[in-house]
mmCIF file of C-alpha atoms in Angstrom:
data_model
loop_
_atom_site.group_PDB
_atom_site.id
_atom_site.type_symbol
_atom_site.label_atom_id
_atom_site.label_comp_id
_atom_site.label_asym_id
_atom_site.label_seq_id
_atom_site.Cartn_x
_atom_site.Cartn_y
_atom_site.Cartn_z
ATOM 1 C CA MET A 1 115.871 111.971 72.675
ATOM 2 C CA ASN A 2 119.109 113.983 72.827
ATOM 3 C CA THR A 3 121.140 113.793 69.584
ATOM 4 C CA GLN A 4 124.330 113.341 71.617
ATOM 5 C CA VAL A 5 122.913 110.166 73.146
ATOM 6 C CA ILE A 6 121.913 108.832 69.704
ATOM 7 C CA GLU A 7 125.414 109.375 68.300
ATOM 8 C CA ILE A 8 127.064 107.755 71.330
ATOM 9 C CA ARG A 9 124.790 104.711 70.999
ATOM 10 C CA LYS A 10 125.664 104.334 67.321
ATOM 11 C CA SER A 11 129.380 104.542 68.065
ATOM 12 C CA LEU A 12 129.242 102.064 70.943
ATOM 13 C CA LYS A 13 127.217 99.562 68.922
ATOM 14 C CA LYS A 14 130.024 99.488 66.352
ATOM 15 C CA LYS A 15 132.896 99.302 68.826
ATOM 16 C CA LEU A 16 131.606 96.974 71.573
ATOM 17 C CA ASP A 17 130.819 93.286 71.226
ATOM 18 C CA PRO A 18 127.067 92.458 71.361
ATOM 19 C CA PHE A 19 127.178 91.231 74.965
ATOM 20 C CA ARG A 20 128.995 94.363 76.191
ATOM 21 C CA PHE A 21 126.658 96.634 74.226
ATOM 22 C CA GLU A 22 123.549 94.983 75.718
ATOM 23 C CA HIS A 23 125.063 95.329 79.191
ATOM 24 C CA THR A 24 125.778 98.995 78.478
ATOM 25 C CA MET A 25 122.172 99.624 77.442
ATOM 26 C CA GLY A 26 120.949 97.838 80.565
ATOM 27 C CA VAL A 27 123.143 100.003 82.797
ATOM 28 C CA ALA A 28 122.033 103.203 81.061
ATOM 29 C CA TYR A 29 118.374 102.172 81.527
ATOM 30 C CA THR A 30 118.914 101.337 85.204
ATOM 31 C CA CYS A 31 120.782 104.607 85.797
ATOM 32 C CA GLN A 32 117.766 106.484 84.467
ATOM 33 C CA ALA A 33 115.374 104.431 86.603
ATOM 34 C CA LEU A 34 117.384 105.220 89.743
ATOM 35 C CA ALA A 35 117.630 108.875 88.692
ATOM 36 C CA MET A 36 113.816 109.026 88.423
ATOM 37 C CA ARG A 37 113.448 107.364 91.827
ATOM 38 C CA TYR A 38 115.824 109.792 93.554
ATOM 39 C CA GLU A 39 114.977 112.875 91.439
ATOM 40 C CA TYR A 40 118.408 113.162 89.846
ATOM 41 C CA ASP A 41 119.309 114.490 86.369
ATOM 42 C CA LEU A 42 118.184 111.778 83.908
ATOM 43 C CA HIS A 43 120.431 112.931 81.057
ATOM 44 C CA LYS A 44 123.597 112.873 83.140
ATOM 45 C CA ALA A 45 122.676 109.471 84.549
ATOM 46 C CA GLU A 46 122.106 108.086 81.042
ATOM 47 C CA LEU A 47 125.425 109.430 79.718
ATOM 48 C CA ALA A 48 127.320 107.906 82.642
ATOM 49 C CA GLY A 49 125.629 104.561 82.025
ATOM 50 C CA LEU A 50 126.260 104.624 78.282
ATOM 51 C CA LEU A 51 129.960 105.419 78.560
ATOM 52 C CA HIS A 52 130.982 103.533 81.705
ATOM 53 C CA ASP A 53 132.401 100.560 79.725
ATOM 54 C CA CYS A 54 133.423 102.377 76.534
ATOM 55 C CA ALA A 55 137.056 101.221 77.015
ATOM 56 C CA LYS A 56 136.125 97.573 77.584
ATOM 57 C CA ARG A 57 136.719 96.807 73.915
ATOM 58 C CA PHE A 58 140.472 96.628 74.620
ATOM 59 C CA ASP A 59 142.315 93.696 76.174
ATOM 60 C CA ASN A 60 144.281 94.166 79.401
ATOM 61 C CA GLU A 61 147.675 94.657 77.770
ATOM 62 C CA THR A 62 146.326 97.271 75.376
ATOM 63 C CA MET A 63 144.621 99.168 78.197
ATOM 64 C CA LEU A 64 147.854 99.167 80.178
ATOM 65 C CA LEU A 65 149.808 100.569 77.238
ATOM 66 C CA LYS A 66 147.164 103.194 76.482
ATOM 67 C CA CYS A 67 147.126 104.370 80.108
ATOM 68 C CA GLN A 68 150.919 104.596 80.136
ATOM 69 C CA LYS A 69 150.913 106.558 76.874
ATOM 70 C CA ARG A 70 148.320 108.997 78.207
ATOM 71 C CA GLU A 71 150.068 109.234 81.600
ATOM 72 C CA ILE A 72 146.951 108.080 83.441
ATOM 73 C CA PRO A 73 147.910 107.363 87.093
ATOM 74 C CA MET A 74 147.661 103.685 88.040
ATOM 75 C CA THR A 75 147.552 102.000 91.438
ATOM 76 C CA ASP A 76 149.454 98.842 92.367
ATOM 77 C CA GLY A 77 146.142 96.973 92.284
ATOM 78 C CA GLU A 78 145.456 98.152 88.740
ATOM 79 C CA LEU A 79 148.947 97.127 87.635
ATOM 80 C CA ARG A 80 148.312 93.656 89.084
ATOM 81 C CA ASP A 81 144.864 93.496 87.487
ATOM 82 C CA PRO A 82 144.809 95.758 84.373
ATOM 83 C CA SER A 83 141.133 94.920 83.742
ATOM 84 C CA LEU A 84 140.356 97.585 86.353
ATOM 85 C CA LEU A 85 141.903 100.203 84.087
ATOM 86 C CA HIS A 86 138.868 100.263 81.790
ATOM 87 C CA ALA A 87 137.227 102.688 84.241
ATOM 88 C CA LYS A 88 139.989 105.319 84.150
ATOM 89 C CA LEU A 89 140.638 104.818 80.454
ATOM 90 C CA GLY A 90 136.889 104.997 79.847
ATOM 91 C CA ALA A 91 136.715 108.371 81.590
ATOM 92 C CA TRP A 92 139.541 109.588 79.314
ATOM 93 C CA TYR A 93 137.681 108.388 76.193
ATOM 94 C CA ALA A 94 134.422 109.914 77.425
ATOM 95 C CA ARG A 95 136.136 113.289 77.661
ATOM 96 C CA GLU A 96 138.477 113.192 74.667
ATOM 97 C CA LYS A 97 136.466 111.128 72.150
ATOM 98 C CA TYR A 98 132.839 111.678 73.144
ATOM 99 C CA GLY A 99 133.043 115.289 74.271
ATOM 100 C CA ILE A 100 131.854 114.840 77.861
ATOM 101 C CA GLU A 101 132.955 117.858 79.885
ATOM 102 C CA ASP A 102 130.832 117.350 83.008
ATOM 103 C CA GLN A 103 133.322 116.312 85.699
ATOM 104 C CA GLU A 104 130.646 114.554 87.744
ATOM 105 C CA ILE A 105 129.958 112.185 84.837
ATOM 106 C CA LEU A 106 133.671 111.590 84.247
ATOM 107 C CA THR A 107 134.301 110.865 87.922
ATOM 108 C CA ALA A 108 131.392 108.402 88.068
ATOM 109 C CA ILE A 109 132.829 106.506 85.090
ATOM 110 C CA GLU A 110 136.308 106.536 86.620
ATOM 111 C CA CYS A 111 135.205 104.968 89.928
ATOM 112 C CA HIS A 112 132.345 102.721 88.797
ATOM 113 C CA THR A 113 134.355 99.504 89.290
ATOM 114 C CA THR A 114 136.101 100.089 92.621
ATOM 115 C CA GLY A 115 134.048 102.871 94.152
ATOM 116 C CA LYS A 116 135.875 105.538 96.141
ATOM 117 C CA LYS A 117 135.703 107.623 99.293
ATOM 118 C CA ASN A 118 133.097 110.391 99.406
ATOM 119 C CA MET A 119 131.107 109.091 96.446
ATOM 120 C CA THR A 120 128.740 111.569 94.796
ATOM 121 C CA PHE A 121 125.118 110.727 94.087
ATOM 122 C CA LEU A 122 125.914 109.925 90.457
ATOM 123 C CA ASP A 123 128.870 107.763 91.548
ATOM 124 C CA LYS A 124 126.453 105.691 93.608
ATOM 125 C CA ILE A 125 123.801 105.506 90.890
ATOM 126 C CA LEU A 126 126.295 104.167 88.325
ATOM 127 C CA TYR A 127 127.999 101.830 90.793
ATOM 128 C CA VAL A 128 124.687 100.237 91.775
ATOM 129 C CA ALA A 129 123.239 100.204 88.249
ATOM 130 C CA ASP A 130 126.300 98.350 86.926
ATOM 131 C CA TYR A 131 125.625 95.577 89.449
ATOM 132 C CA ILE A 132 121.830 95.247 89.231
ATOM 133 C CA GLU A 133 121.049 95.968 85.553
ATOM 134 C CA PRO A 134 118.484 93.545 84.032
ATOM 135 C CA GLY A 135 121.081 91.482 82.160
ATOM 136 C CA ARG A 136 122.878 90.439 85.333
ATOM 137 C CA TYR A 137 121.908 87.031 86.685
ATOM 138 C CA LYS A 138 124.827 85.283 88.401
ATOM 139 C CA ALA A 139 124.798 86.838 91.888
ATOM 140 C CA SER A 140 122.404 84.945 94.162
ATOM 141 C CA GLU A 141 121.346 88.040 96.111
ATOM 142 C CA LEU A 142 120.388 90.094 93.032
ATOM 143 C CA PRO A 143 116.608 90.199 93.743
ATOM 144 C CA GLU A 144 117.236 91.654 97.208
ATOM 145 C CA MET A 145 119.835 94.102 95.869
ATOM 146 C CA ARG A 146 117.435 95.330 93.187
ATOM 147 C CA LYS A 147 114.713 96.022 95.756
ATOM 148 C CA LEU A 148 117.145 97.700 98.133
ATOM 149 C CA ALA A 149 118.513 99.989 95.398
ATOM 150 C CA PHE A 150 115.129 101.715 95.156
ATOM 151 C CA ILE A 151 114.735 102.002 98.929
ATOM 152 C CA ASP A 152 118.146 103.147 100.191
ATOM 153 C CA LEU A 153 120.929 103.842 97.671
ATOM 154 C CA ASP A 154 123.654 104.087 100.318
ATOM 155 C CA LEU A 155 122.713 100.777 101.887
ATOM 156 C CA ALA A 156 122.583 99.194 98.429
ATOM 157 C CA CYS A 157 126.115 100.457 97.720
ATOM 158 C CA LEU A 158 127.369 99.012 100.984
ATOM 159 C CA SER A 159 125.674 95.648 100.410
ATOM 160 C CA ILE A 160 127.140 95.385 96.905
ATOM 161 C CA MET A 161 130.620 96.283 98.170
ATOM 162 C CA GLU A 162 130.380 93.615 100.862
ATOM 163 C CA SER A 163 129.277 91.041 98.299
ATOM 164 C CA ILE A 164 132.127 91.909 95.920
ATOM 165 C CA LEU A 165 134.749 91.801 98.674
ATOM 166 C CA LYS A 166 133.516 88.392 99.821
ATOM 167 C CA TYR A 167 133.710 87.095 96.257
ATOM 168 C CA LEU A 168 137.237 88.453 95.715
ATOM 169 C CA GLU A 169 138.418 86.954 98.997
ATOM 170 C CA SER A 170 136.860 83.573 98.193
ATOM 171 C CA THR A 171 138.615 83.449 94.801
ATOM 172 C CA ASN A 172 141.934 84.822 96.120
ATOM 173 C CA CYS A 173 141.739 87.733 93.675
ATOM 174 C CA PRO A 174 143.819 90.830 94.445
ATOM 175 C CA ILE A 175 141.794 93.597 96.088
ATOM 176 C CA ASP A 176 142.577 97.180 95.129
ATOM 177 C CA THR A 177 143.088 99.486 98.104
ATOM 178 C CA THR A 178 140.564 101.913 96.607
ATOM 179 C CA THR A 179 137.876 99.245 96.936
ATOM 180 C CA ILE A 180 138.644 98.754 100.636
ATOM 181 C CA GLU A 181 138.685 102.518 101.251
ATOM 182 C CA ALA A 182 135.349 102.872 99.453
ATOM 183 C CA TYR A 183 133.832 100.097 101.570
ATOM 184 C CA GLU A 184 135.039 101.575 104.861
ATOM 185 C CA ASP A 185 133.779 105.028 103.878
ATOM 186 C CA MET A 186 130.366 103.664 102.878
ATOM 187 C CA ARG A 187 130.131 101.845 106.210
ATOM 188 C CA ARG A 188 130.676 105.217 107.887
ATOM 189 C CA VAL A 189 127.998 106.895 105.764
ATOM 190 C CA VAL A 190 125.405 104.200 106.517
ATOM 191 C CA ALA A 191 126.265 104.150 110.244
ATOM 192 C CA GLU A 192 125.873 107.932 110.485
ATOM 193 C CA LYS A 193 122.506 107.762 108.710
ATOM 194 C CA GLU A 194 121.309 105.055 111.090
ATOM 195 C CA ALA A 195 122.463 107.069 114.123
ATOM 196 C CA ALA A 196 120.712 110.203 112.833
ATOM 197 C CA LYS A 197 117.531 108.212 112.189
ATOM 198 C CA LYS A 198 117.530 106.750 115.711
ATOM 199 C CA ALA A 199 118.174 110.183 117.225
ATOM 200 C CA ALA A 200 115.251 111.661 115.268
ATOM 201 C CA GLU A 201 112.953 108.799 116.339
ATOM 202 C CA SER A 202 114.015 109.241 119.971
ATOM 203 C CA GLN A 203 113.348 112.979 119.794
ATOM 204 C CA THR A 204 109.920 112.347 118.281
ATOM 205 C CA GLU A 205 109.067 109.923 121.103
ATOM 206 C CA GLU A 206 110.186 112.453 123.738
ATOM 207 C CA ILE A 207 108.040 115.181 122.170
ATOM 208 C CA ALA A 208 105.031 112.861 122.021
ATOM 209 C CA LEU A 209 105.555 111.840 125.654
ATOM 210 C CA GLY A 210 105.849 115.478 126.733
ATOM 211 C CA GLU A 211 102.620 116.372 124.931
ATOM 212 C CA SER A 212 100.851 113.424 126.552
ATOM 213 C CA GLU A 213 101.978 114.473 130.044
ATOM 214 C CA SER A 214 100.942 118.058 129.336
ATOM 215 C CA GLU A 215 97.466 116.906 128.344
ATOM 216 C CA GLN A 216 97.157 114.896 131.548
ATOM 217 C CA ASP A 217 98.220 117.909 133.645
ATOM 218 C CA THR A 218 95.580 120.026 131.915
ATOM 219 C CA LEU A 219 92.830 117.460 132.382
ATOM 220 C CA THR A 220 93.437 116.776 136.114
ATOM 221 C CA PRO A 221 92.378 120.224 137.485
ATOM 222 C CA THR A 222 89.250 120.089 135.355
ATOM 223 C CA LYS A 223 88.293 116.788 136.924
ATOM 224 C CA GLU A 224 88.851 118.244 140.395
ATOM 225 C CA VAL A 225 86.714 121.315 139.603
ATOM 226 C CA ASN A 226 83.952 119.080 138.262
ATOM 227 C CA HIS A 227 84.094 117.024 141.430
ATOM 228 C CA VAL A 228 83.799 120.137 143.652
ATOM 229 C CA GLU A 229 80.909 121.480 141.614
ATOM 230 C CA SER A 230 79.194 118.100 141.881
ATOM 231 C CA VAL A 231 79.603 118.110 145.664
ATOM 232 C CA LYS A 232 78.194 121.642 145.885
ATOM 233 C CA ARG A 233 75.180 120.741 143.780
ATOM 234 C CA ASN A 234 74.538 117.603 145.787
ATOM 235 C CA GLY A 235 74.819 119.617 149.025
ATOM 236 C CA LYS A 236 72.324 122.222 147.781
ATOM 237 C CA ASN A 237 69.948 119.496 146.673
ATOM 238 C CA ARG A 238 70.080 117.816 150.069
ATOM 239 C CA ARG A 239 69.416 121.116 151.900
ATOM 240 C CA SER A 240 66.460 121.868 149.606
ATOM 241 C CA ARG A 241 64.954 118.428 150.202
ATOM 242 C CA SER A 242 65.423 118.857 153.957
ATOM 243 C CA ARG A 243 63.557 122.206 153.979
ATOM 244 C CA ARG A 244 60.671 120.757 151.927
ATOM 245 C CA GLU A 245 60.339 117.835 154.320
ATOM 246 C CA LYS A 246 60.197 120.183 157.331
ATOM 247 C CA ARG A 247 57.401 122.217 155.716
ATOM 248 C CA ARG A 248 55.366 119.087 155.114
ATOM 249 C CA ARG A 249 55.736 118.017 158.754
ATOM 250 C CA HIS A 250 54.645 121.469 159.999
#
């Protein structure tokens, strides 16, 4: 195991409450599982999972003050609901306190709550893992989401976004514009994949049909030649029998 990971785990265990630490370990584990499934870098996936909630030890007011002090940009939605700020503040802590320099990891941490447009593969892995990790149990559709995550990561992202938006609307919670933009962009990604899949299937069917017709065209002349040869042989046989019969009569 990487020594960096061991040190981060030790630090998080001291700073996070037991529930948050167990959730963090579950997300890190699920990130690695998804990384294995989709052949992504396991170490980067684990680091993103370990540090995604590293700023969750602060209350909303403290996070707001810390973001202001560090001049971290905040949206209107985040100002209305400062709990969302743990993602951006967490990315800052991952870089400044835990020495993470990989921008892909930092970006995944920063957008793991709301998602964003043009999500990278690691963004999607962390976003999905945070929702389906083994410790989660409240969402009724979790079993289906967990299966889907290992079949189609994009479709899993979209399904989770839809579920979250429905929940926020049903509870009259404010919805950050970034969340809506992420959802619309993921709808586009999934739609384009479906269109490409249908086009490929259609092309495959056309090729198969063309090959079938070509085989039929090749077989037809052969049948005709066989028929002609059969007629010729039958004609010769009849003429031979006729000559033999004449000899017998004479």
